[in-house]
mmCIF file of C-alpha atoms in Angstrom:
data_model
loop_
_atom_site.group_PDB
_atom_site.id
_atom_site.type_symbol
_atom_site.label_atom_id
_atom_site.label_comp_id
_atom_site.label_asym_id
_atom_site.label_seq_id
_atom_site.Cartn_x
_atom_site.Cartn_y
_atom_site.Cartn_z
ATOM 1 C CA MET A 29 -36.814 -68.122 101.301
ATOM 2 C CA SER A 30 -40.412 -68.741 100.376
ATOM 3 C CA THR A 31 -42.038 -68.434 96.983
ATOM 4 C CA SER A 32 -45.255 -66.584 96.663
ATOM 5 C CA SER A 33 -48.093 -68.042 94.670
ATOM 6 C CA THR A 34 -49.833 -65.972 92.015
ATOM 7 C CA ARG A 35 -52.878 -68.254 91.856
ATOM 8 C CA LEU A 36 -56.057 -67.087 93.495
ATOM 9 C CA PRO A 37 -57.630 -69.339 96.084
ATOM 10 C CA GLU A 38 -60.149 -71.828 94.616
ATOM 11 C CA GLY A 39 -63.797 -70.686 94.772
ATOM 12 C CA ARG A 40 -63.042 -67.450 96.560
ATOM 13 C CA TYR A 41 -63.384 -64.898 93.769
ATOM 14 C CA GLY A 42 -65.926 -66.517 91.384
ATOM 15 C CA ARG A 43 -65.221 -67.788 87.904
ATOM 16 C CA SER A 44 -62.082 -66.854 86.052
ATOM 17 C CA SER A 45 -62.317 -64.878 82.832
ATOM 18 C CA ASP A 46 -61.374 -68.012 80.851
ATOM 19 C CA GLN A 47 -64.361 -69.902 82.232
ATOM 20 C CA ARG A 48 -66.696 -66.996 81.436
ATOM 21 C CA ALA A 49 -65.316 -66.800 77.883
ATOM 22 C CA ASP A 50 -65.779 -70.559 77.401
ATOM 23 C CA ARG A 51 -69.401 -70.333 78.536
ATOM 24 C CA THR A 52 -70.068 -67.351 76.252
ATOM 25 C CA LEU A 53 -68.572 -69.194 73.266
ATOM 26 C CA LYS A 54 -70.736 -72.241 73.995
ATOM 27 C CA VAL A 55 -73.903 -70.132 74.174
ATOM 28 C CA VAL A 56 -73.056 -68.231 70.967
ATOM 29 C CA GLY A 57 -72.235 -71.512 69.185
ATOM 30 C CA ALA A 58 -75.525 -73.077 70.279
ATOM 31 C CA VAL A 59 -77.547 -70.059 69.131
ATOM 32 C CA LEU A 60 -75.789 -69.967 65.741
ATOM 33 C CA SER A 61 -76.323 -73.714 65.307
ATOM 34 C CA VAL A 62 -80.050 -73.386 65.982
ATOM 35 C CA LEU A 63 -80.304 -70.473 63.520
ATOM 36 C CA LEU A 64 -78.423 -72.442 60.844
ATOM 37 C CA LEU A 65 -80.677 -75.486 61.289
ATOM 38 C CA GLY A 66 -83.740 -73.251 61.088
ATOM 39 C CA LEU A 67 -82.477 -71.647 57.877
ATOM 40 C CA ILE A 68 -81.775 -75.042 56.290
ATOM 41 C CA GLY A 69 -85.249 -76.233 57.290
ATOM 42 C CA TRP A 70 -86.890 -73.114 55.853
ATOM 43 C CA PHE A 71 -85.103 -73.472 52.496
ATOM 44 C CA GLY A 72 -85.898 -77.200 52.404
ATOM 45 C CA TYR A 73 -89.578 -76.585 53.076
ATOM 46 C CA HIS A 74 -89.864 -73.963 50.359
ATOM 47 C CA TYR A 75 -87.992 -76.138 47.860
ATOM 48 C CA VAL A 76 -90.129 -79.236 48.450
ATOM 49 C CA ALA A 77 -93.544 -78.009 49.615
ATOM 50 C CA GLN A 78 -93.879 -74.818 47.593
ATOM 51 C CA ASN A 79 -93.029 -76.433 44.233
ATOM 52 C CA GLU A 80 -96.534 -76.495 42.738
ATOM 53 C CA ILE A 81 -95.641 -78.118 39.405
ATOM 54 C CA SER A 82 -93.300 -80.969 38.525
ATOM 55 C CA ALA A 83 -92.851 -83.262 35.548
ATOM 56 C CA GLU A 84 -91.052 -86.346 34.335
ATOM 57 C CA VAL A 85 -89.899 -87.394 30.870
ATOM 58 C CA ILE A 86 -91.526 -90.752 30.121
ATOM 59 C CA GLY A 87 -89.936 -91.195 26.703
ATOM 60 C CA PHE A 88 -89.014 -89.459 23.455
ATOM 61 C CA ASP A 89 -88.855 -90.055 19.685
ATOM 62 C CA ILE A 90 -86.171 -88.439 17.550
ATOM 63 C CA SER A 91 -86.437 -87.210 13.946
ATOM 64 C CA ASP A 92 -84.146 -85.006 11.846
ATOM 65 C CA ASP A 93 -85.740 -81.694 12.866
ATOM 66 C CA ALA A 94 -87.755 -82.445 16.016
ATOM 67 C CA VAL A 95 -87.963 -84.499 19.191
ATOM 68 C CA LYS A 96 -91.361 -85.669 20.421
ATOM 69 C CA VAL A 97 -91.232 -85.745 24.214
ATOM 70 C CA HIS A 98 -93.758 -87.655 26.347
ATOM 71 C CA LEU A 99 -94.187 -85.639 29.581
ATOM 72 C CA GLU A 100 -96.116 -86.537 32.703
ATOM 73 C CA VAL A 101 -96.894 -83.333 34.620
ATOM 74 C CA HIS A 102 -98.106 -83.199 38.249
ATOM 75 C CA LYS A 103 -99.444 -79.932 39.605
ATOM 76 C CA ASP A 104 -101.928 -78.466 42.044
ATOM 77 C CA ALA A 105 -105.466 -77.997 40.720
ATOM 78 C CA GLY A 106 -105.972 -74.587 39.176
ATOM 79 C CA VAL A 107 -102.249 -73.843 38.949
ATOM 80 C CA ALA A 108 -100.876 -72.817 35.565
ATOM 81 C CA GLY A 109 -97.221 -73.284 34.726
ATOM 82 C CA TYR A 110 -94.660 -74.255 32.185
ATOM 83 C CA CYS A 111 -91.894 -76.816 31.778
ATOM 84 C CA THR A 112 -88.645 -76.242 29.887
ATOM 85 C CA VAL A 113 -87.357 -79.087 27.714
ATOM 86 C CA ARG A 114 -84.100 -79.210 25.769
ATOM 87 C CA SER A 115 -82.374 -81.525 23.340
ATOM 88 C CA GLN A 116 -78.675 -82.008 22.666
ATOM 89 C CA ALA A 117 -76.755 -83.336 19.683
ATOM 90 C CA GLU A 118 -74.347 -86.228 19.958
ATOM 91 C CA ASP A 119 -71.430 -83.822 20.595
ATOM 92 C CA GLY A 120 -73.304 -82.212 23.533
ATOM 93 C CA ALA A 121 -74.311 -79.015 21.754
ATOM 94 C CA GLU A 122 -77.826 -77.805 22.486
ATOM 95 C CA VAL A 123 -79.970 -78.103 19.342
ATOM 96 C CA GLY A 124 -83.357 -77.174 20.779
ATOM 97 C CA ARG A 125 -84.987 -75.637 23.854
ATOM 98 C CA ALA A 126 -88.603 -74.671 24.441
ATOM 99 C CA ASP A 127 -91.130 -73.918 27.180
ATOM 100 C CA PHE A 128 -94.398 -75.836 27.154
ATOM 101 C CA ARG A 129 -97.345 -74.329 29.009
ATOM 102 C CA PHE A 130 -99.806 -76.389 31.096
ATOM 103 C CA ASP A 131 -102.987 -74.470 31.973
ATOM 104 C CA LYS A 132 -105.493 -77.303 32.419
ATOM 105 C CA ASP A 133 -107.245 -77.739 35.770
ATOM 106 C CA ALA A 134 -106.228 -81.414 36.015
ATOM 107 C CA THR A 135 -103.641 -82.375 38.631
ATOM 108 C CA ARG A 136 -102.009 -84.942 36.325
ATOM 109 C CA ILE A 137 -101.383 -84.203 32.657
ATOM 110 C CA ASP A 138 -99.962 -86.830 30.294
ATOM 111 C CA GLU A 139 -98.953 -85.124 27.051
ATOM 112 C CA VAL A 140 -96.617 -85.521 24.076
ATOM 113 C CA VAL A 141 -95.012 -82.214 23.046
ATOM 114 C CA THR A 142 -92.896 -81.535 19.957
ATOM 115 C CA LEU A 143 -89.554 -79.785 20.410
ATOM 116 C CA ARG A 144 -88.198 -78.363 17.135
ATOM 117 C CA THR A 145 -84.433 -78.791 16.704
ATOM 118 C CA THR A 146 -81.828 -77.137 14.475
ATOM 119 C CA SER A 147 -80.145 -80.485 13.774
ATOM 120 C CA PRO A 148 -80.806 -84.084 14.839
ATOM 121 C CA GLY A 149 -80.977 -84.336 18.605
ATOM 122 C CA THR A 150 -80.048 -87.419 20.598
ATOM 123 C CA THR A 151 -81.628 -86.566 23.962
ATOM 124 C CA ALA A 152 -84.678 -85.006 25.562
ATOM 125 C CA GLU A 153 -84.014 -83.467 28.927
ATOM 126 C CA LEU A 154 -86.428 -81.771 31.322
ATOM 127 C CA VAL A 155 -84.669 -78.622 32.527
ATOM 128 C CA GLY A 156 -87.339 -77.655 35.061
ATOM 129 C CA CYS A 157 -90.930 -76.633 35.737
ATOM 130 C CA HIS A 158 -92.254 -73.395 37.189
ATOM 131 C CA ALA A 159 -95.659 -72.179 38.291
ATOM 132 C CA GLY A 160 -96.852 -68.950 36.787
#
């Protein structure tokens, strides 16, 4: 008695459905990967290149009811914006927060601002800067 084979002859009927599915999955995966990389690049560009104002805390002096913060601000010429600064007490509670506006045409501004606090602060932290 002979056994019959259920396999199709090699190369006679084209690709099997498994091979077509594998190729489709590879193409879909490649397209999704390219889209994901493009999206990451777009967000990265807008985060780095479109940020028109930035600052750095150079130093600060603490008193009982205020913190004097030395800020160095870098911005595009003609761009107005503000930077948010906060101070915390020794236990971590926020004792002061304020926005300081920078409207000058200079691209580099070196300024000491005074942040009023509700109790003695121990830190001066730059929360962020925004154009507008």
